[in-house]
Every structure is written in C-alpha cells, then in structure tokens.
PDB file of C-alpha atoms in Angstrom:
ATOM      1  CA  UNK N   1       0.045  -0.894 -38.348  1.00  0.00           C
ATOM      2  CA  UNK N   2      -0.540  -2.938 -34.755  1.00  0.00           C
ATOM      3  CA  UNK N   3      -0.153   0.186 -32.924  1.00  0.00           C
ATOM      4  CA  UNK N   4      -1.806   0.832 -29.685  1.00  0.00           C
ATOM      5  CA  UNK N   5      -1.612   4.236 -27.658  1.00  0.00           C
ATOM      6  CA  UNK N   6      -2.266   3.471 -23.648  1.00  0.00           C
ATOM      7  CA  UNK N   7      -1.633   0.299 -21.863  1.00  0.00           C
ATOM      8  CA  UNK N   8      -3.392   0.710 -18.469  1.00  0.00           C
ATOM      9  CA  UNK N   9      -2.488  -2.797 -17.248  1.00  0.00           C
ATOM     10  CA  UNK N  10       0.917  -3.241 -18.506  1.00  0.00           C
ATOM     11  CA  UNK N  11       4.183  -0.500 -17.656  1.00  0.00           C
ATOM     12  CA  UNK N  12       5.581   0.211 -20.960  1.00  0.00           C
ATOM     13  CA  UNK N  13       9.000   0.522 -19.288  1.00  0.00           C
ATOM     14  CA  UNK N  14       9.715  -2.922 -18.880  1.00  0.00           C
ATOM     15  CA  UNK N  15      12.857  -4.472 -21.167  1.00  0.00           C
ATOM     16  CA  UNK N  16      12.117  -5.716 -24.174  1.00  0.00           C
ATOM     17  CA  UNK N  17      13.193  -9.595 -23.097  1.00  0.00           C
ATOM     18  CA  UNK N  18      10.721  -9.811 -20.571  1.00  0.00           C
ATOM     19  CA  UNK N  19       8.130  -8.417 -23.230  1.00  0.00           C
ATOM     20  CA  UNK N  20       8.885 -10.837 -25.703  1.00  0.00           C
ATOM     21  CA  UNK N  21       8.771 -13.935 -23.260  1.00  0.00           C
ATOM     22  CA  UNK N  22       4.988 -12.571 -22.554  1.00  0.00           C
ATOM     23  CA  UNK N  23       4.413 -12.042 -26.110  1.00  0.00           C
ATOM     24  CA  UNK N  24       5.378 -15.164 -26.966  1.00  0.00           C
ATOM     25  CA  UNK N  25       3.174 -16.787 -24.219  1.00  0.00           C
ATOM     26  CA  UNK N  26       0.684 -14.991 -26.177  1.00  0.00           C
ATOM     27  CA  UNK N  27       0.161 -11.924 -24.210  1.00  0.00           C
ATOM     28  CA  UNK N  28      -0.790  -9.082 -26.768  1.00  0.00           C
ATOM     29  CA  UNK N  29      -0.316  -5.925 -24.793  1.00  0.00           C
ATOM     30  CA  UNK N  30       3.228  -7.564 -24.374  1.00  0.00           C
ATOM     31  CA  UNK N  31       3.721  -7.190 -28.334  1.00  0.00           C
ATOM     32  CA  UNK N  32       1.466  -3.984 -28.437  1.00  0.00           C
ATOM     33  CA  UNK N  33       4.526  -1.951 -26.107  1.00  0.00           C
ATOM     34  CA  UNK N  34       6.842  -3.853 -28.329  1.00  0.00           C
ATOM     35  CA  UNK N  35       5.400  -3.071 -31.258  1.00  0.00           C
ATOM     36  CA  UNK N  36       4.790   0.681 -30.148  1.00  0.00           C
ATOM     37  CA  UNK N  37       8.473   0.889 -29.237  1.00  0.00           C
ATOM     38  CA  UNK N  38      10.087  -0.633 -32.357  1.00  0.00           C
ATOM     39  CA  UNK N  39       8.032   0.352 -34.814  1.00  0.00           C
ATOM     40  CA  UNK N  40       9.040   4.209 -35.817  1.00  0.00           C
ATOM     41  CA  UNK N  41      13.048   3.086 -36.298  1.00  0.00           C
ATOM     42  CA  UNK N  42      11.922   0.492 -38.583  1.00  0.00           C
ATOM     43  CA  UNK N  43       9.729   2.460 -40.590  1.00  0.00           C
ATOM     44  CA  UNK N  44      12.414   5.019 -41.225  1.00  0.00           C
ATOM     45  CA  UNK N  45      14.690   2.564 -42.401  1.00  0.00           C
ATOM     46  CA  UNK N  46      12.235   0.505 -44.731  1.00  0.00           C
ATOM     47  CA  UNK N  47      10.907   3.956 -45.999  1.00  0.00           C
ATOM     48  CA  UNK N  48      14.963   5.126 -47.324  1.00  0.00           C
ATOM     49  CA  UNK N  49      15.184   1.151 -48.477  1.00  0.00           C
ATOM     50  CA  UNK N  50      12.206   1.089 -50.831  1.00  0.00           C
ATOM     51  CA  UNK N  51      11.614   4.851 -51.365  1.00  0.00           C
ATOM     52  CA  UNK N  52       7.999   4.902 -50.293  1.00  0.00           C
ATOM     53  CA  UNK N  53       5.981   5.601 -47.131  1.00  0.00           C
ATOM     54  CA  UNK N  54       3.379   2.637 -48.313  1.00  0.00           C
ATOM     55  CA  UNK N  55       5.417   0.219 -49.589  1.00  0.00           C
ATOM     56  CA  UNK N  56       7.817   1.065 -45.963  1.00  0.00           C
ATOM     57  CA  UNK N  57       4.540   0.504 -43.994  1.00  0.00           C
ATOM     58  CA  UNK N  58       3.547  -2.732 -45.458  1.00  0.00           C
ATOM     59  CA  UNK N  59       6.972  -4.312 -45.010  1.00  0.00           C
ATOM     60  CA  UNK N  60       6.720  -3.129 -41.134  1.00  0.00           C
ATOM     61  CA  UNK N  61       3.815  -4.098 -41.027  1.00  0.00           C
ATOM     62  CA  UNK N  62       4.228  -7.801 -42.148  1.00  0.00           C
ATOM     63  CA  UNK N  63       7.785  -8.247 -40.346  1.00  0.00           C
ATOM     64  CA  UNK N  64       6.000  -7.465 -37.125  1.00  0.00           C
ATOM     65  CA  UNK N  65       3.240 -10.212 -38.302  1.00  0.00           C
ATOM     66  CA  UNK N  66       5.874 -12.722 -39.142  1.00  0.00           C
ATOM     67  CA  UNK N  67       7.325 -11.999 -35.389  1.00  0.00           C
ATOM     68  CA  UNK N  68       4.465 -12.610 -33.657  1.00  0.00           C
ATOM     69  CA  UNK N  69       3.987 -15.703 -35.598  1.00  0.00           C
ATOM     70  CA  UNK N  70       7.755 -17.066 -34.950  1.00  0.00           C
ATOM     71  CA  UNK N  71       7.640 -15.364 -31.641  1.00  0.00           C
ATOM     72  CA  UNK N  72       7.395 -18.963 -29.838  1.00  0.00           C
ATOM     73  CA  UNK N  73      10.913 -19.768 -32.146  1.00  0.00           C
ATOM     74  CA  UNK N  74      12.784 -16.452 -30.969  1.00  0.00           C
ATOM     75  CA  UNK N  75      15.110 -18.127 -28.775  1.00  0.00           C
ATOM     76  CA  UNK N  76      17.073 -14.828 -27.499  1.00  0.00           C
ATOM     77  CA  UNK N  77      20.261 -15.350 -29.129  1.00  0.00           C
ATOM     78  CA  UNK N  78      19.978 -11.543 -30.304  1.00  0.00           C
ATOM     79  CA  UNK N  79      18.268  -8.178 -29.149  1.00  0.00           C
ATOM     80  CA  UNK N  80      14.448  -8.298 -29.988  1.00  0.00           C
ATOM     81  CA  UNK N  81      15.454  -4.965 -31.887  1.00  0.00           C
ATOM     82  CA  UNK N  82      18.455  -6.796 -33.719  1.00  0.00           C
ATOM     83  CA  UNK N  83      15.882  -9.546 -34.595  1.00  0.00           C
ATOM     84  CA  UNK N  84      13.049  -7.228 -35.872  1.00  0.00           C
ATOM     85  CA  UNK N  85      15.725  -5.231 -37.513  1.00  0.00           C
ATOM     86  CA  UNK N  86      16.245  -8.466 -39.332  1.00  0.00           C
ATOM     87  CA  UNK N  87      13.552  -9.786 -40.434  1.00  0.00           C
ATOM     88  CA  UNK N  88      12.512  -5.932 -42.025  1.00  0.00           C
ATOM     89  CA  UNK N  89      15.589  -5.499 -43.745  1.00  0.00           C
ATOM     90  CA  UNK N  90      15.149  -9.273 -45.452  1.00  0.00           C
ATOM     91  CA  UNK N  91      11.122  -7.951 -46.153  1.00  0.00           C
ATOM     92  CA  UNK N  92      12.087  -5.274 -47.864  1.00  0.00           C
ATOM     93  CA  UNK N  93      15.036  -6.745 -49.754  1.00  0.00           C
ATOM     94  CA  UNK N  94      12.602  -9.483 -50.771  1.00  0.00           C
ATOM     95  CA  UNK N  95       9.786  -6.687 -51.815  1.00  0.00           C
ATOM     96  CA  UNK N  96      13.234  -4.724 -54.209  1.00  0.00           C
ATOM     97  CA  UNK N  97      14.156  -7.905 -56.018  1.00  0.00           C
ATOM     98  CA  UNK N  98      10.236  -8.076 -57.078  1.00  0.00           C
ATOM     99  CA  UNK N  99      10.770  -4.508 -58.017  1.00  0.00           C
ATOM    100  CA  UNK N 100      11.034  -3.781 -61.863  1.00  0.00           C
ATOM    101  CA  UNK N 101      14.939  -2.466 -62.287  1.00  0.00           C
ATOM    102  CA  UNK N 102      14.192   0.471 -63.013  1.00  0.00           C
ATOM    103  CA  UNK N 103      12.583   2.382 -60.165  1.00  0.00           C
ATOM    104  CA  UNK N 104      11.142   6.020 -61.358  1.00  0.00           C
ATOM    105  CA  UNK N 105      12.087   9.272 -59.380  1.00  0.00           C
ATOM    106  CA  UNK N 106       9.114  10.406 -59.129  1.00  0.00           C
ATOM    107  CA  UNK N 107       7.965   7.657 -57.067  1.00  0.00           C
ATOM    108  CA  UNK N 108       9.900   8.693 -54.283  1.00  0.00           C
ATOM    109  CA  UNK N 109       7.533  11.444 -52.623  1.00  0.00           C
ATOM    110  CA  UNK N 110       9.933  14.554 -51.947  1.00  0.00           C
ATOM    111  CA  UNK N 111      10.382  15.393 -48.206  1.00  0.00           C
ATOM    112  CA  UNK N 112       8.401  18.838 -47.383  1.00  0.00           C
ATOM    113  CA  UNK N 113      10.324  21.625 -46.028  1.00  0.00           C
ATOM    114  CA  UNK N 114       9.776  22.229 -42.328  1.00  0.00           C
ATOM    115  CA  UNK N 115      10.852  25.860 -42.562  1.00  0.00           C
ATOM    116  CA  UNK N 116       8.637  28.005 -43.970  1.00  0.00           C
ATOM    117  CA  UNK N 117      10.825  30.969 -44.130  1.00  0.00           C
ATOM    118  CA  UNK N 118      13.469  29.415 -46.259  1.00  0.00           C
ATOM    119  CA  UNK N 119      14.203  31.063 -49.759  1.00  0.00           C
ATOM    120  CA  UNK N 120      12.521  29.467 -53.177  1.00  0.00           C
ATOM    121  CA  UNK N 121      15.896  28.876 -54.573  1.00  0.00           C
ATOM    122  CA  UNK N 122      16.770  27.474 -51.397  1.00  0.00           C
ATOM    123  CA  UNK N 123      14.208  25.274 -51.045  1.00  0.00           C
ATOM    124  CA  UNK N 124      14.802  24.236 -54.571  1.00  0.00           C
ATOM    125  CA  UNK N 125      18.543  23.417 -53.884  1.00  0.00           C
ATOM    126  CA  UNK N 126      17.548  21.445 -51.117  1.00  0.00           C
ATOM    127  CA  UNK N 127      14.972  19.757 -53.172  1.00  0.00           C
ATOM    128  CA  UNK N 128      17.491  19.055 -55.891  1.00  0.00           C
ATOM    129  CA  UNK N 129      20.292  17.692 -53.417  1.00  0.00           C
ATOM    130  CA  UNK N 130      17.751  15.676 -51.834  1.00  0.00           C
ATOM    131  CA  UNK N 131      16.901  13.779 -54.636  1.00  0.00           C
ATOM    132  CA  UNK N 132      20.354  13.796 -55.959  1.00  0.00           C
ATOM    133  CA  UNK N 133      21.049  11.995 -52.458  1.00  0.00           C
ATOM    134  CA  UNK N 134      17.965   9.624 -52.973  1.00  0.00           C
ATOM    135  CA  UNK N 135      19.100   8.933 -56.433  1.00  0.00           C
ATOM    136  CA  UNK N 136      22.616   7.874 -55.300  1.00  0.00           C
ATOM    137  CA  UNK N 137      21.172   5.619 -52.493  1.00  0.00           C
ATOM    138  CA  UNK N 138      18.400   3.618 -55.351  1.00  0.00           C
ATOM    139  CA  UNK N 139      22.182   3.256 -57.348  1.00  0.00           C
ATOM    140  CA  UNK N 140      23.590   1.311 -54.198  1.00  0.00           C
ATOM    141  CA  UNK N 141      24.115  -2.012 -54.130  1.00  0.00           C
ATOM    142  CA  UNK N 142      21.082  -3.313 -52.059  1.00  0.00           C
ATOM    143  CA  UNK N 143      23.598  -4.574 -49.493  1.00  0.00           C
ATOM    144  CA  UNK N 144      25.973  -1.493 -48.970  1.00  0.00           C
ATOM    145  CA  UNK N 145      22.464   0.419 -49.183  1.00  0.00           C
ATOM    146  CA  UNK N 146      21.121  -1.352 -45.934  1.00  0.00           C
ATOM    147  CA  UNK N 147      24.443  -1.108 -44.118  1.00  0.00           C
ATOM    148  CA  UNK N 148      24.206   2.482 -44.691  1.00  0.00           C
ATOM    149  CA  UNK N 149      20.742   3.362 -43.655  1.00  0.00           C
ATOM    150  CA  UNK N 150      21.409   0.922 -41.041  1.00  0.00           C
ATOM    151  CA  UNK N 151      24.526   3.069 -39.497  1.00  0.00           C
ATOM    152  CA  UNK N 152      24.230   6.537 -40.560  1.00  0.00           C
ATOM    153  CA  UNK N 153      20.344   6.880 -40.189  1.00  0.00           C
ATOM    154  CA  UNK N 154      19.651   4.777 -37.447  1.00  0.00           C
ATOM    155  CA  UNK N 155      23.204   4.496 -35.645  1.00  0.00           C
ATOM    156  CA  UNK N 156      23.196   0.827 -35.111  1.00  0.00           C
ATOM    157  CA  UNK N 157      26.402  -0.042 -34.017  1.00  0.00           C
ATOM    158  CA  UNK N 158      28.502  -2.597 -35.895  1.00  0.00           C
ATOM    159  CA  UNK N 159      28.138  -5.727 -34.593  1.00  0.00           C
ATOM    160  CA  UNK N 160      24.408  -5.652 -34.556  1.00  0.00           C
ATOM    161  CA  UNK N 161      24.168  -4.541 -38.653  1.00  0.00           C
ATOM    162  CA  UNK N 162      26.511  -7.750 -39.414  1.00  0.00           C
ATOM    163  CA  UNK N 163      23.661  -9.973 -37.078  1.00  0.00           C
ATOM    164  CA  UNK N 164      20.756  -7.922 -39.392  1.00  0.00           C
ATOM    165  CA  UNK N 165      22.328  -9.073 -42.275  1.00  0.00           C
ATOM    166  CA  UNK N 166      23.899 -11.894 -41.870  1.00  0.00           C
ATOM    167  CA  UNK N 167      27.607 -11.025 -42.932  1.00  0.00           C
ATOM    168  CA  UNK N 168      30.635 -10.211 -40.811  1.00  0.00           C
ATOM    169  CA  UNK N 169      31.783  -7.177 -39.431  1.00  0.00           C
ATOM    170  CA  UNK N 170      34.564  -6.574 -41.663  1.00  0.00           C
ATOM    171  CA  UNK N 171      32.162  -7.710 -44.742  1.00  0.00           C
ATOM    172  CA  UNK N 172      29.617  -4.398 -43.225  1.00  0.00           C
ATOM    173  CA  UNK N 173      32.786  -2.282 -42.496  1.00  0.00           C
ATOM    174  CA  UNK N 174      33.999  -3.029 -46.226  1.00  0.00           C
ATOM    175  CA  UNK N 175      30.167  -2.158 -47.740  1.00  0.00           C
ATOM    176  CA  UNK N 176      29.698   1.089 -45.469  1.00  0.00           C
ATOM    177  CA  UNK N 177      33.338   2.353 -47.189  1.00  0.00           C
ATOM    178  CA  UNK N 178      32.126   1.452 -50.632  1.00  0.00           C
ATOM    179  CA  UNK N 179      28.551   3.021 -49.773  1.00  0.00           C
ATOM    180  CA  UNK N 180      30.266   6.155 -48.478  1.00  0.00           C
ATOM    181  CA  UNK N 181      32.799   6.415 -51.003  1.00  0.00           C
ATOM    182  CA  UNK N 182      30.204   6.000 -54.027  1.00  0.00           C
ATOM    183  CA  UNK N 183      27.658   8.264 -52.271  1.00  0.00           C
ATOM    184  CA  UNK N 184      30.615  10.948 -51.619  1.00  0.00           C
ATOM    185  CA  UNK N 185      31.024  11.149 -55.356  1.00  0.00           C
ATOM    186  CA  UNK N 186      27.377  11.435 -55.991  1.00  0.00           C
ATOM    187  CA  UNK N 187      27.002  13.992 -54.073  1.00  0.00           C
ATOM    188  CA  UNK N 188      30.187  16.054 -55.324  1.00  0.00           C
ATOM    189  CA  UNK N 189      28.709  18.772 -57.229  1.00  0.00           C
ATOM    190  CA  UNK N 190      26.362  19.526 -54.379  1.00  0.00           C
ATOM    191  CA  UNK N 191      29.887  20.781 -51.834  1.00  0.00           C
TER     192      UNK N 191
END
C-alpha cells in the first residue's frame, strides 16, 4: 500500500480539495495524506466485497494507482472520497466477475475474537453467525451487496452511494431494502 506515516513539510489537516489540486500538480506528499486518510474505509469495504484481506488490499491498492494516474482528469464534480469510493467499488466488482461462481467458505479468513474471556460455545456461536452473515452477503446480488457495505458498514449517506455506483437514489434505496430484507431472513435462525 502507498502509505506514509509523518509528513514534516505538509499539515495533514488540510481538506481533501486542496490536496488533490497538489496531487494532481504532481505533489506526492499531497496524495501520501490523501492516501493515508482514505485508505482504511476503503479497505474495509473491499475486504466484506471480495471476502479477503489480500485480494481487498490489491484492489485498494490499484484504485489509488489508477487515481493518481487520472488525477489530472478529476475535475471535482464529486468528493475525492466519493470518487475513490468509486473507482474501488468498480475494482473490486471487476476482480468478482473474474471470480469462479462459486466462492469457497473457507476462503473467507474468520474474524478472531477480541475477548479473550468469552465462553467456547460462545465463541463458537459467534463464529457460526459470523459466517452465516458472510455467507448471506457472498449470496447478494453484487449490487445490493455494495449498497449495503456501503451504508451499514461505512455510513455513507445516500446520495453519495448512488454517485459510487452510478444508479439513482431510489434505485440504492430499492437494493438496500432487498439487501436487508434477504439478509434479515438469512440471519433468522440466529434471533
């Protein structure tokens, strides 16, 4: 990943439109800050899209390439965030449709349990729900599965999830019901 930690010469507190008009002027600490900043949000979501922490990394990885290629073309007509937001969800919807169909569960490494006190049978009802929960999201139609990670993991608003994927706000209202409704099913015998 294009991460750095300090950046002596540059305040990391500036907005992300006057980064991106540096960055694109080819200033790299510019895209370093933005980078730094954008990066974690977009892993999570590419990691619950494709179901892996390498395959979530690469698709970061090259979206944030791809931007700082077409960073002279970024024009501001949305949020740098919408924008990155965009171009990783269309990586990693790209990188599924290479995907063979059928995507095996035990691909998907298994979260590890940050208490250390919790019960075995617990932890193993947690384990099961969990990939119960995972299972339901791989069923998903790609689409309602990015509105959903998109609002319920991430809390876009919206607005900017129908300007990530290109549809209109109804069109991501109508995907998040059908996402929530099919998930709520799923995940019936685990209430």
């Amino acid at each position: 990943m294009i991460e750095r930690t300090g950046f002596p010469s540059l305040p990391c507190d500036l907005p992300d439109d006057l980064l991106t008009v540096r960055a694109a002027d080819g200033d790299e600490d510019s895209f370093a800050v933005l980078v730094h900043r954008h990066s974690r949000p977009l892993l999570a979501t590419a990691c619950c899209m494709l179901g892996s922490v390498q395959d979530a990394e690469d698709a970061v990885q090259d979206a944030f390439v791809s931007a700082w290629r077409r960073l002279p073309e970024y024009h501001h007509h949305a949020q740098f965030r919408t924008w990155m937001y965009r171009i990783t969800v269309n990586r990693c919807l790209t990188m599924l449709s290479r995907r063979p169909p059928d995507l095996p569960l035990d691909a998907v490494p298994e979260p590890a349990t940050s208490d250390m006190w919790s019960s075995p049978v617990r932890s193993a009802e947690q384990d099961a729900a969990t990939t119960a929960l995972l299972r339901a999201l791989t069923e998903l139609d790609p689409g309602q599965r990015v509105c959903w990670i998109l609002r319920e993991l991430q809390g876009l608003p919206y607005k900017e999830i129908a300007d990530i994927t290109h549809v209109s706000e109804p069109t991501v209202r109508g995907r998040l019901f059908r996402a929530r409704r099919a998930l709520q099913e799923a995940m019936a015998p685990w209430r």
